[in-house]
CSV table of C-alpha atoms in Angstrom, one decimal:
chain,number,residue,atom,x,y,z
A,1,MET,CA,32.3,-21.1,6.6
A,2,SER,CA,31.6,-21.2,2.9
A,3,THR,CA,33.3,-18.9,0.2
A,4,ARG,CA,30.0,-17.1,-0.4
A,5,GLU,CA,29.7,-16.3,3.4
A,6,ARG,CA,33.2,-15.1,3.5
A,7,ASN,CA,32.5,-12.9,0.6
A,8,TYR,CA,29.6,-11.3,2.5
A,9,LEU,CA,31.9,-10.5,5.4
A,10,VAL,CA,34.6,-9.1,3.2
A,11,GLY,CA,32.0,-6.9,1.4
A,12,CYS,CA,30.8,-5.7,4.8
A,13,LEU,CA,34.3,-4.7,5.8
A,14,GLY,CA,35.0,-3.1,2.5
A,15,ALA,CA,31.7,-1.1,2.5
A,16,SER,CA,32.4,0.2,6.0
A,17,LEU,CA,36.0,1.2,4.9
A,18,LEU,CA,34.7,3.0,1.9
A,19,PHE,CA,32.1,4.8,4.1
A,20,GLY,CA,34.8,6.0,6.4
A,21,PHE,CA,37.0,7.1,3.5
A,22,LEU,CA,34.2,9.0,1.8
A,23,ALA,CA,33.2,10.7,4.9
A,24,TYR,CA,36.8,11.8,5.5
A,25,LEU,CA,36.9,13.1,2.0
A,26,ILE,CA,33.7,15.1,2.1
A,27,THR,CA,34.6,16.9,5.3
A,28,HIS,CA,37.8,17.1,7.2
A,29,LYS,CA,36.0,18.8,10.1
A,30,TYR,CA,34.7,15.4,11.3
A,31,PRO,CA,37.4,12.9,10.9
A,32,GLY,CA,35.6,10.8,13.5
A,33,TRP,CA,33.3,9.5,10.9
A,34,ALA,CA,36.3,7.8,9.2
A,35,GLY,CA,37.2,6.2,12.4
A,36,ALA,CA,33.6,5.2,13.1
A,37,GLY,CA,33.5,3.5,9.7
A,38,LEU,CA,36.7,1.6,10.3
A,39,VAL,CA,35.5,0.5,13.7
A,40,ALA,CA,32.0,-0.6,12.5
A,41,GLY,CA,33.5,-2.6,9.6
A,42,GLY,CA,36.1,-4.2,11.8
A,43,LEU,CA,33.6,-5.2,14.4
A,44,ALA,CA,31.1,-6.5,12.0
A,45,PHE,CA,33.7,-8.5,10.2
A,46,LEU,CA,34.9,-10.1,13.5
A,47,ALA,CA,31.4,-10.8,14.8
A,48,GLY,CA,30.6,-12.4,11.5
A,49,LEU,CA,33.6,-14.7,11.7
A,50,VAL,CA,32.6,-15.9,15.3
A,51,PHE,CA,28.8,-15.7,15.4
A,52,GLU,CA,26.7,-17.5,12.7
A,53,PRO,CA,23.5,-15.4,13.5
A,54,VAL,CA,25.6,-12.2,12.8
A,55,ARG,CA,26.8,-13.8,9.5
A,56,GLU,CA,23.3,-14.6,8.5
A,57,ALA,CA,22.1,-11.1,9.3
A,58,LEU,CA,24.8,-9.6,7.2
A,59,LYS,CA,24.0,-11.9,4.3
A,60,VAL,CA,20.3,-10.7,4.4
A,61,ILE,CA,21.5,-7.0,4.6
A,62,PHE,CA,23.7,-7.3,1.5
A,63,ARG,CA,21.2,-9.3,-0.4
A,64,GLU,CA,18.3,-6.9,0.1
A,65,PHE,CA,20.1,-3.5,0.2
A,66,PRO,CA,20.3,-3.1,-3.6
A,67,ASN,CA,16.6,-3.8,-4.2
A,68,PRO,CA,14.3,-0.8,-5.0
A,69,ARG,CA,11.7,0.2,-2.2
A,70,CYS,CA,8.1,1.2,-2.5
A,71,HIS,CA,6.0,2.5,0.3
A,72,LEU,CA,2.2,1.7,-0.3
A,73,MET,CA,-0.4,3.5,1.6
A,74,LEU,CA,-3.9,2.1,2.1
A,75,PHE,CA,-6.6,4.8,2.7
A,76,GLY,CA,-10.2,4.5,3.6
A,77,PRO,CA,-12.9,4.4,6.4
A,78,ALA,CA,-13.4,1.4,8.8
A,79,GLY,CA,-15.0,-1.6,7.2
A,80,ASN,CA,-14.1,-1.0,3.6
A,81,GLY,CA,-11.6,-3.9,3.4
A,82,LYS,CA,-8.3,-2.3,4.0
A,83,THR,CA,-7.1,-5.1,6.2
A,84,GLN,CA,-8.3,-7.7,3.6
A,85,VAL,CA,-6.4,-5.8,1.0
A,86,PHE,CA,-3.3,-5.8,3.5
A,87,ARG,CA,-3.6,-9.6,3.6
A,88,CYS,CA,-4.0,-10.1,-0.2
A,89,LEU,CA,-0.9,-8.2,-0.9
A,90,ARG,CA,1.1,-10.4,1.5
A,91,GLU,CA,-0.5,-13.5,-0.1
A,92,LEU,CA,-2.5,-14.4,3.1
A,93,PRO,CA,-5.8,-16.1,2.8
A,94,TYR,CA,-9.2,-14.1,3.0
A,95,CYS,CA,-10.5,-14.0,6.6
A,96,HIS,CA,-14.2,-13.1,6.9
A,97,GLY,CA,-15.0,-11.2,10.1
A,98,GLN,CA,-11.4,-10.1,10.6
A,99,ASP,CA,-11.3,-7.9,13.7
A,100,THR,CA,-11.0,-4.2,13.0
A,101,THR,CA,-7.4,-2.9,13.1
A,102,VAL,CA,-6.8,-0.9,16.2
A,103,ASP,CA,-3.3,0.4,15.6
A,104,PHE,CA,-0.8,1.1,12.8
A,105,GLU,CA,0.5,-2.2,11.3
A,106,THR,CA,3.2,-2.3,8.8
A,107,ASP,CA,4.9,-5.1,7.0
A,108,TRP,CA,7.3,-5.7,4.2
A,109,PHE,CA,6.8,-8.2,1.3
A,110,ASP,CA,8.6,-8.8,-1.9
A,111,LEU,CA,7.2,-8.3,-5.4
A,112,ARG,CA,9.0,-9.4,-8.5
A,113,VAL,CA,8.4,-7.1,-11.5
A,114,GLY,CA,9.1,-7.7,-15.2
A,115,GLN,CA,9.9,-10.6,-17.5
A,116,ASP,CA,11.5,-13.8,-16.3
A,117,GLU,CA,15.0,-12.9,-17.8
A,118,SER,CA,15.1,-9.4,-16.3
A,119,GLN,CA,13.0,-9.4,-13.3
A,120,THR,CA,13.4,-6.7,-10.5
A,121,LYS,CA,12.6,-7.5,-7.0
A,122,PHE,CA,10.8,-4.7,-5.2
A,123,ARG,CA,10.7,-4.4,-1.4
A,124,VAL,CA,7.2,-3.1,-0.7
A,125,LYS,CA,6.3,-1.7,2.8
A,126,VAL,CA,2.6,-1.5,3.3
A,127,ALA,CA,0.7,-0.1,6.3
A,128,ASP,CA,-2.8,-0.8,7.6
A,129,TYR,CA,-4.4,1.5,10.2
A,130,PRO,CA,-7.7,1.9,12.1
A,131,GLY,CA,-9.8,3.7,9.5
A,132,GLN,CA,-11.5,6.6,11.2
A,133,GLU,CA,-11.0,10.3,10.4
A,134,PRO,CA,-8.4,11.2,7.9
A,135,TYR,CA,-6.3,13.2,10.5
A,136,VAL,CA,-5.8,9.8,12.4
A,137,VAL,CA,-3.6,8.5,9.6
A,138,LEU,CA,-2.2,11.7,8.3
A,139,GLY,CA,-1.9,13.9,11.5
A,140,ASP,CA,1.1,14.2,13.8
A,141,ILE,CA,0.6,10.7,15.2
A,142,ALA,CA,1.3,9.1,11.9
A,143,PRO,CA,4.6,7.1,12.1
A,144,LYS,CA,7.4,8.9,10.3
A,145,SER,CA,9.2,5.7,9.6
A,146,PHE,CA,6.5,5.0,7.1
A,147,PHE,CA,5.3,8.3,6.0
A,148,GLY,CA,8.4,10.3,6.2
A,149,SER,CA,8.9,13.8,7.7
A,150,ARG,CA,6.5,16.7,6.9
A,151,TYR,CA,8.9,18.1,4.3
A,152,SER,CA,10.0,14.9,2.9
A,153,ARG,CA,7.3,12.3,2.4
A,154,ARG,CA,8.0,8.7,1.5
A,155,ILE,CA,4.7,7.5,0.0
A,156,ASP,CA,5.0,6.1,-3.5
A,157,VAL,CA,1.6,4.5,-4.2
A,158,ILE,CA,-1.8,5.1,-2.7
A,159,PHE,CA,-4.7,2.6,-2.7
A,160,ILE,CA,-7.9,4.5,-1.9
A,161,ILE,CA,-10.6,1.9,-0.9
A,162,VAL,CA,-14.4,2.0,-1.1
A,163,ASP,CA,-17.0,-0.6,-1.2
A,164,LEU,CA,-20.6,-1.4,-2.2
A,165,PHE,CA,-22.1,-3.2,0.8
A,166,PRO,CA,-21.9,-2.6,4.6
A,167,ILE,CA,-19.9,-5.0,6.5
A,168,ARG,CA,-22.0,-5.0,9.7
A,169,ASN,CA,-25.6,-5.3,10.7
A,170,ALA,CA,-26.9,-1.7,11.3
A,171,GLU,CA,-28.7,-2.8,14.4
A,172,THR,CA,-26.4,-5.3,16.1
A,173,MET,CA,-23.2,-4.2,14.6
A,174,ALA,CA,-22.3,-7.9,14.1
A,175,PRO,CA,-20.4,-8.8,10.9
A,176,MET,CA,-22.7,-10.1,8.2
A,177,ALA,CA,-21.8,-13.1,6.0
A,178,ASP,CA,-21.8,-12.5,2.2
A,179,THR,CA,-24.9,-14.6,1.8
A,180,GLU,CA,-26.7,-12.4,4.4
A,181,LEU,CA,-25.6,-9.2,2.5
A,182,VAL,CA,-27.0,-10.6,-0.8
A,183,GLU,CA,-30.3,-11.7,0.8
A,184,LEU,CA,-30.6,-8.3,2.4
A,185,SER,CA,-30.5,-6.8,-1.0
A,186,LYS,CA,-33.5,-8.9,-1.9
A,187,SER,CA,-35.6,-6.7,0.5
A,188,GLU,CA,-33.7,-3.4,0.2
A,189,GLY,CA,-32.7,-3.6,-3.4
A,190,GLN,CA,-30.5,-0.9,-4.9
A,191,GLN,CA,-31.2,1.4,-1.8
A,192,LEU,CA,-28.8,-0.8,0.2
A,193,VAL,CA,-25.9,-0.2,-2.2
A,194,GLN,CA,-26.8,3.5,-2.7
A,195,ASP,CA,-26.9,4.1,1.1
A,196,ARG,CA,-23.4,2.5,1.4
A,197,VAL,CA,-22.0,4.5,-1.6
A,198,ARG,CA,-23.4,7.7,0.0
A,199,GLU,CA,-21.5,6.9,3.4
A,200,ASN,CA,-18.3,6.5,1.4
A,201,LEU,CA,-18.7,9.7,-0.5
A,202,GLU,CA,-19.5,11.6,2.7
A,203,TYR,CA,-16.1,10.3,4.0
A,204,TYR,CA,-14.3,11.3,0.8
A,205,ASN,CA,-15.5,14.8,0.6
A,206,SER,CA,-13.5,17.6,-0.9
A,207,TRP,CA,-11.9,18.6,2.3
A,208,SER,CA,-10.7,15.1,3.2
A,209,LEU,CA,-9.2,14.6,-0.3
A,210,GLN,CA,-7.4,17.9,-0.3
A,211,PHE,CA,-6.1,17.1,3.1
A,212,LEU,CA,-5.0,13.6,1.9
A,213,PHE,CA,-3.1,14.8,-1.1
A,214,ALA,CA,-1.6,17.7,0.8
A,215,LYS,CA,-0.2,15.4,3.5
A,216,VAL,CA,1.3,12.8,1.3
A,217,TRP,CA,2.9,15.2,-1.2
A,218,SER,CA,6.2,17.0,-0.6
A,219,GLU,CA,8.5,19.0,-2.9
A,220,ARG,CA,11.2,16.3,-2.5
A,221,HIS,CA,9.0,13.4,-3.1
A,222,LYS,CA,5.4,12.8,-4.4
A,223,PRO,CA,3.4,9.7,-5.0
A,224,TYR,CA,3.6,8.4,-8.6
A,225,ALA,CA,0.3,6.4,-8.7
A,226,VAL,CA,-3.1,6.5,-7.1
A,227,ARG,CA,-5.7,3.6,-7.5
A,228,LEU,CA,-9.3,3.8,-6.4
A,229,LEU,CA,-10.4,0.2,-5.4
A,230,ILE,CA,-14.1,-0.5,-5.4
A,231,ASN,CA,-14.5,-3.6,-3.2
A,232,LYS,CA,-17.3,-6.2,-3.0
A,233,VAL,CA,-18.2,-6.2,-6.7
A,234,ASP,CA,-18.6,-9.9,-6.5
A,235,LEU,CA,-21.6,-9.5,-4.1
A,236,LEU,CA,-23.1,-7.0,-6.6
A,237,VAL,CA,-22.8,-9.5,-9.4
A,238,ASP,CA,-24.5,-12.2,-7.2
A,239,ALA,CA,-27.3,-9.8,-6.3
A,240,VAL,CA,-27.9,-8.8,-10.0
A,241,ASN,CA,-27.8,-12.5,-11.1
A,242,LEU,CA,-30.5,-13.4,-8.5
A,243,GLY,CA,-32.7,-10.5,-9.7
A,244,TYR,CA,-32.4,-8.6,-6.4
A,245,ILE,CA,-30.8,-5.6,-8.1
A,246,SER,CA,-31.7,-4.5,-11.6
A,247,LEU,CA,-29.3,-2.7,-13.9
A,248,PRO,CA,-30.0,-0.9,-17.2
A,249,THR,CA,-30.0,-3.2,-20.2
A,250,GLY,CA,-26.5,-4.2,-21.3
A,251,MET,CA,-24.8,-2.6,-18.2
A,252,ARG,CA,-22.3,-4.8,-16.3
A,253,ALA,CA,-22.0,-4.8,-12.5
A,254,GLU,CA,-18.5,-3.3,-12.8
A,255,ASP,CA,-19.8,-0.4,-14.9
A,256,TYR,CA,-22.6,0.2,-12.5
A,257,ALA,CA,-20.0,0.5,-9.6
A,258,LEU,CA,-18.0,3.0,-11.7
A,259,ARG,CA,-21.2,5.1,-12.3
A,260,LEU,CA,-22.0,5.1,-8.6
A,261,TYR,CA,-18.6,6.5,-7.7
A,262,SER,CA,-18.2,8.8,-10.7
A,263,SER,CA,-18.1,11.9,-8.6
A,264,LEU,CA,-15.3,10.6,-6.5
A,265,ILE,CA,-13.4,9.5,-9.6
A,266,ASP,CA,-13.8,13.1,-11.0
A,267,SER,CA,-12.5,14.5,-7.7
A,268,LEU,CA,-9.5,12.2,-7.5
A,269,ASN,CA,-8.6,12.9,-11.1
A,270,GLU,CA,-8.7,16.6,-10.3
A,271,ASN,CA,-6.6,16.3,-7.3
A,272,CYS,CA,-4.0,14.1,-9.1
A,273,ARG,CA,-3.7,16.6,-11.8
A,274,ALA,CA,-3.3,19.5,-9.2
A,275,PHE,CA,-0.5,17.5,-7.3
A,276,GLY,CA,1.3,16.4,-10.5
A,277,ILE,CA,0.4,12.7,-10.0
A,278,GLN,CA,0.2,11.2,-13.6
A,279,SER,CA,-1.1,7.7,-12.9
A,280,PHE,CA,-4.7,7.3,-11.7
A,281,VAL,CA,-7.1,4.4,-12.4
A,282,CYS,CA,-10.3,3.1,-10.8
A,283,GLU,CA,-10.4,-0.7,-10.4
A,284,PRO,CA,-13.5,-2.7,-9.4
A,285,ILE,CA,-12.2,-5.6,-7.1
A,286,SER,CA,-13.2,-8.4,-4.8
A,287,VAL,CA,-10.7,-9.1,-2.0
A,288,LYS,CA,-12.6,-12.5,-1.4
A,289,GLU,CA,-11.8,-13.6,-5.0
A,290,ASP,CA,-8.5,-11.7,-5.5
A,291,ASN,CA,-6.4,-14.6,-6.8
A,292,GLY,CA,-3.3,-12.4,-6.9
A,293,ARG,CA,-4.9,-9.5,-8.7
A,294,LEU,CA,-3.9,-6.8,-6.3
A,295,ARG,CA,-0.2,-7.9,-6.4
A,296,ARG,CA,-0.4,-7.9,-10.3
A,297,LEU,CA,-2.0,-4.4,-10.2
A,298,LEU,CA,0.9,-3.1,-8.0
A,299,GLY,CA,3.4,-4.9,-10.1
A,300,GLU,CA,2.2,-3.2,-13.3
A,301,ILE,CA,2.5,0.2,-11.5
A,302,LEU,CA,6.1,-0.5,-10.4
A,303,GLU,CA,7.0,-1.9,-13.8
A,304,LYS,CA,5.8,1.3,-15.6
A,305,ARG,CA,7.8,3.3,-13.0
A,306,LEU,CA,11.0,1.3,-13.9
A,307,ARG,CA,10.5,2.0,-17.6
A,308,ARG,CA,10.1,5.7,-17.0
A,309,LYS,CA,13.4,5.8,-15.0
A,310,LYS,CA,15.4,4.1,-17.8
């Protein structure tokens, strides 16, 4: 056993003893807490001496415990790209035709924030879910381990996701390749994009937005950043470059996407102000050509949060 491993075990024993001592000081009515701390520390110490897997587990616990946490919520209807955003954040490759999520999926990933000399490692927990009606993710069936209890929510950042093109063929419901979507815009033009935008705006009506913010906000803890992500901007750029969709002179595809969702942007701004959330930005994105952008975006949010706390 190395000196470093022995230090982890001694730290585990010391932390447990300290826990028991503090519990005894806080309340003499429950001296059993002090005994529990002593027993837990002693058992962990002995198990770590004998069993290498226990020793390795304790090393992970003591290494990760001091790192700040962030709970990131992805919100949006089915087919908008939540699962692909979920993959990008965990540095997994883009996967066209990914099966629709059928249950809550959560995962942790590490994100280093700040300059090289003074980086802070965040432990980020992100959840993907089957995008149906808002109550599915925010109702009573939502996992409290991620969202927190009703009066003490745990959501720190919200990524609200919309897109510009449908993901499936309206007749066969089969996933369409990007080239098919661009070719479809040749015959349907801007109507294809406008119809998709209208579907998203119907999902994000005033009721669903108020429901969303009311459910993730609590007196003890409220989100500190909201981002509206407009996905599939790369397909809009391709359709414009091929002449299938025409834009006003001098207007970029990204600016056109922002104009299409201007009413949603205004509604989100209004809700953020009403619930005291100071950081809101709209970001046109492409999950297919992400190249780490979503992780950088989240890193900028967390870095600003760190500066405010100092």
